[in-house]
PDB file of C-alpha atoms in Angstrom:
ATOM      1  CA  GLN A   1      98.282  79.493 134.726  1.00 88.00           C
ATOM      2  CA  VAL A   2     100.689  80.819 132.334  1.00 94.00           C
ATOM      3  CA  GLN A   3     100.880  84.741 131.494  1.00 97.00           C
ATOM      4  CA  LEU A   4     102.210  85.769 128.051  1.00 98.00           C
ATOM      5  CA  VAL A   5     103.868  89.237 127.436  1.00 98.00           C
ATOM      6  CA  GLU A   6     105.252  90.281 124.103  1.00 98.00           C
ATOM      7  CA  SER A   7     107.777  92.938 123.164  1.00 98.00           C
ATOM      8  CA  GLY A   8     110.222  94.249 120.383  1.00 98.00           C
ATOM      9  CA  GLY A   9     107.524  95.105 117.915  1.00 97.00           C
ATOM     10  CA  GLY A  10     107.691  98.164 115.965  1.00 97.00           C
ATOM     11  CA  LEU A  11     108.247  99.513 111.964  1.00 98.00           C
ATOM     12  CA  VAL A  12     111.579  98.785 110.247  1.00 98.00           C
ATOM     13  CA  GLN A  13     112.278  99.315 106.477  1.00 98.00           C
ATOM     14  CA  ALA A  14     112.724  95.963 104.282  1.00 98.00           C
ATOM     15  CA  ASP A  15     116.056  93.818 105.160  1.00 98.00           C
ATOM     16  CA  GLY A  16     115.935  95.465 108.688  1.00 98.00           C
ATOM     17  CA  SER A  17     115.303  93.345 111.935  1.00 98.00           C
ATOM     18  CA  LEU A  18     113.711  92.841 114.883  1.00 98.00           C
ATOM     19  CA  ARG A  19     113.553  91.127 118.105  1.00 98.00           C
ATOM     20  CA  LEU A  20     110.636  89.621 119.680  1.00 98.00           C
ATOM     21  CA  SER A  21     110.378  88.812 123.116  1.00 98.00           C
ATOM     22  CA  CYS A  22     107.764  86.479 124.843  1.00 98.00           C
ATOM     23  CA  ALA A  23     108.282  87.157 128.534  1.00 98.00           C
ATOM     24  CA  ALA A  24     106.231  84.314 130.762  1.00 97.00           C
ATOM     25  CA  SER A  25     105.174  84.906 134.447  1.00 94.00           C
ATOM     26  CA  GLY A  26     103.024  82.427 136.341  1.00 92.00           C
ATOM     27  CA  ARG A  27     105.099  79.085 135.541  1.00 91.00           C
ATOM     28  CA  THR A  28     108.399  78.307 134.415  1.00 92.00           C
ATOM     29  CA  LEU A  29     108.598  77.884 130.528  1.00 92.00           C
ATOM     30  CA  SER A  30     111.136  75.379 130.679  1.00 92.00           C
ATOM     31  CA  SER A  31     108.841  72.564 130.427  1.00 93.00           C
ATOM     32  CA  TYR A  32     106.591  74.367 128.052  1.00 96.00           C
ATOM     33  CA  THR A  33     106.602  74.377 123.847  1.00 97.00           C
ATOM     34  CA  VAL A  34     106.400  77.826 122.739  1.00 98.00           C
ATOM     35  CA  GLY A  35     104.853  78.865 119.439  1.00 98.00           C
ATOM     36  CA  TRP A  36     104.855  82.299 117.189  1.00 98.00           C
ATOM     37  CA  PHE A  37     102.176  83.164 115.648  1.00 98.00           C
ATOM     38  CA  ARG A  38     101.025  85.549 113.357  1.00 98.00           C
ATOM     39  CA  GLN A  39      98.104  87.443 111.834  1.00 96.00           C
ATOM     40  CA  ALA A  40      97.783  90.186 109.092  1.00 93.00           C
ATOM     41  CA  PRO A  41      94.332  91.631 108.485  1.00 83.00           C
ATOM     42  CA  GLY A  42      92.356  88.831 107.574  1.00 79.00           C
ATOM     43  CA  PRO A  43      90.839  85.740 109.813  1.00 80.00           C
ATOM     44  CA  GLU A  44      93.587  83.308 109.808  1.00 87.00           C
ATOM     45  CA  ARG A  45      96.203  83.233 111.730  1.00 93.00           C
ATOM     46  CA  GLU A  46      99.549  82.020 110.421  1.00 96.00           C
ATOM     47  CA  PHE A  47     102.097  79.470 112.051  1.00 98.00           C
ATOM     48  CA  VAL A  48     105.689  80.920 112.172  1.00 98.00           C
ATOM     49  CA  ALA A  49     107.886  78.769 114.487  1.00 98.00           C
ATOM     50  CA  ALA A  50     107.625  77.014 117.562  1.00 98.00           C
ATOM     51  CA  ILE A  51     110.795  75.572 119.917  1.00 98.00           C
ATOM     52  CA  ARG A  52     110.037  72.509 121.972  1.00 96.00           C
ATOM     53  CA  TRP A  53     111.501  72.006 125.843  1.00 93.00           C
ATOM     54  CA  ASN A  54     114.329  70.250 124.589  1.00 93.00           C
ATOM     55  CA  GLY A  55     115.695  72.945 122.037  1.00 95.00           C
ATOM     56  CA  ASP A  56     113.991  71.394 119.036  1.00 97.00           C
ATOM     57  CA  THR A  57     113.096  74.130 116.665  1.00 98.00           C
ATOM     58  CA  TYR A  58     110.356  74.383 114.114  1.00 98.00           C
ATOM     59  CA  TYR A  59     109.967  77.106 111.136  1.00 98.00           C
ATOM     60  CA  THR A  60     107.109  77.897 108.264  1.00 98.00           C
ATOM     61  CA  ASP A  61     108.879  77.600 105.034  1.00 98.00           C
ATOM     62  CA  SER A  62     108.840  81.622 104.550  1.00 97.00           C
ATOM     63  CA  VAL A  63     110.729  82.184 107.179  1.00 98.00           C
ATOM     64  CA  LYS A  64     113.439  79.505 107.546  1.00 98.00           C
ATOM     65  CA  GLY A  65     116.766  80.609 107.026  1.00 98.00           C
ATOM     66  CA  ARG A  66     115.689  84.672 108.356  1.00 98.00           C
ATOM     67  CA  PHE A  67     113.953  84.038 111.526  1.00 98.00           C
ATOM     68  CA  THR A  68     115.755  82.136 114.421  1.00 98.00           C
ATOM     69  CA  ILE A  69     113.594  81.019 117.615  1.00 98.00           C
ATOM     70  CA  SER A  70     115.438  80.610 120.615  1.00 98.00           C
ATOM     71  CA  ARG A  71     114.976  80.426 124.708  1.00 97.00           C
ATOM     72  CA  ASP A  72     116.465  81.478 127.894  1.00 96.00           C
ATOM     73  CA  ASN A  73     115.032  79.733 130.947  1.00 94.00           C
ATOM     74  CA  ALA A  74     116.538  81.763 133.292  1.00 95.00           C
ATOM     75  CA  LYS A  75     114.864  84.691 132.179  1.00 96.00           C
ATOM     76  CA  ASN A  76     112.011  82.545 131.304  1.00 97.00           C
ATOM     77  CA  THR A  77     111.533  84.379 128.083  1.00 98.00           C
ATOM     78  CA  VAL A  78     111.454  83.254 124.155  1.00 98.00           C
ATOM     79  CA  TYR A  79     112.868  84.865 121.615  1.00 98.00           C
ATOM     80  CA  LEU A  80     112.606  85.599 117.703  1.00 98.00           C
ATOM     81  CA  GLN A  81     115.264  87.475 115.959  1.00 98.00           C
ATOM     82  CA  MET A  82     113.893  88.062 112.340  1.00 98.00           C
ATOM     83  CA  ASN A  83     116.323  89.144 110.092  1.00 98.00           C
ATOM     84  CA  SER A  84     116.302  90.282 106.455  1.00 98.00           C
ATOM     85  CA  LEU A  85     112.198  91.071 107.004  1.00 98.00           C
ATOM     86  CA  LYS A  86     109.995  91.893 104.336  1.00 97.00           C
ATOM     87  CA  PRO A  87     106.749  93.825 103.700  1.00 96.00           C
ATOM     88  CA  GLU A  88     104.957  90.277 103.576  1.00 95.00           C
ATOM     89  CA  ASP A  89     106.120  89.866 107.293  1.00 97.00           C
ATOM     90  CA  THR A  90     103.928  92.685 108.607  1.00 97.00           C
ATOM     91  CA  ALA A  91     101.315  91.396 111.426  1.00 97.00           C
ATOM     92  CA  VAL A  92     100.298  91.451 114.422  1.00 97.00           C
ATOM     93  CA  TYR A  93     103.093  88.406 116.268  1.00 98.00           C
ATOM     94  CA  ALA A  94     101.793  86.733 119.565  1.00 98.00           C
ATOM     95  CA  CYS A  95     103.210  83.883 121.252  1.00 98.00           C
ATOM     96  CA  ALA A  96     101.696  80.979 122.358  1.00 98.00           C
ATOM     97  CA  ALA A  97     102.504  78.276 125.013  1.00 97.00           C
ATOM     98  CA  ASP A  98     101.384  74.576 125.944  1.00 96.00           C
ATOM     99  CA  ARG A  99     102.662  71.211 127.721  1.00 94.00           C
ATOM    100  CA  ARG A 100     100.860  68.787 125.955  1.00 92.00           C
ATOM    101  CA  GLY A 101     102.649  66.316 123.926  1.00 86.00           C
ATOM    102  CA  GLY A 102     102.924  66.406 120.066  1.00 90.00           C
ATOM    103  CA  TRP A 103     105.711  67.880 117.922  1.00 94.00           C
ATOM    104  CA  PRO A 104     105.875  69.803 115.956  1.00 95.00           C
ATOM    105  CA  LYS A 105     102.715  72.017 117.038  1.00 95.00           C
ATOM    106  CA  THR A 106     102.122  74.262 114.124  1.00 96.00           C
ATOM    107  CA  GLN A 107      98.124  74.693 114.841  1.00 95.00           C
ATOM    108  CA  ARG A 108      96.607  77.433 117.134  1.00 93.00           C
ATOM    109  CA  TYR A 109      94.195  75.135 119.017  1.00 93.00           C
ATOM    110  CA  GLY A 110      97.450  73.145 120.323  1.00 94.00           C
ATOM    111  CA  TYR A 111      98.288  76.015 122.758  1.00 96.00           C
ATOM    112  CA  ASP A 112      96.629  76.625 125.667  1.00 95.00           C
ATOM    113  CA  TYR A 113      97.971  80.003 126.749  1.00 97.00           C
ATOM    114  CA  TRP A 114      98.444  83.300 124.382  1.00 97.00           C
ATOM    115  CA  GLY A 115      99.795  86.832 124.529  1.00 97.00           C
ATOM    116  CA  GLN A 116      98.277  89.989 123.331  1.00 96.00           C
ATOM    117  CA  GLY A 117     100.671  89.933 120.487  1.00 97.00           C
ATOM    118  CA  THR A 118     102.799  92.632 118.985  1.00 98.00           C
ATOM    119  CA  GLN A 119     102.469  94.821 115.824  1.00 98.00           C
ATOM    120  CA  VAL A 120     105.272  94.301 113.223  1.00 98.00           C
ATOM    121  CA  THR A 121     105.448  96.691 110.402  1.00 98.00           C
ATOM    122  CA  VAL A 122     108.050  96.137 107.093  1.00 98.00           C
ATOM    123  CA  SER A 123     107.996  99.303 104.968  1.00 97.00           C
ATOM    124  CA  SER A 124     109.276  98.982 101.312  1.00 93.00           C
TER     125      SER A 124
END
């Protein structure tokens, strides 16, 4: 089992920055693909970014050039650096992890383990 805990969310003005953390326990994340998803009010959970065990990264178009996903295997943590934030980035952000194959993993069903999420609110 992998337990994931997100942190780093909060309230920020437009054009500001936040760094989200996804800390894992129970297993080392180094062999997992880790993704970030977000959910604004509504039923859909949107893929944001993913990082593969070998460091490959993939982003949804709307965050390319603004968000950076990275991992620190020594800290068993994956980060999402979010710059130039926009009001439409407001959502609950959750990380997810999986060891199965397939890349890029942009679908929620591709992940076995999920954190509870952290709220990001961007004011205009």
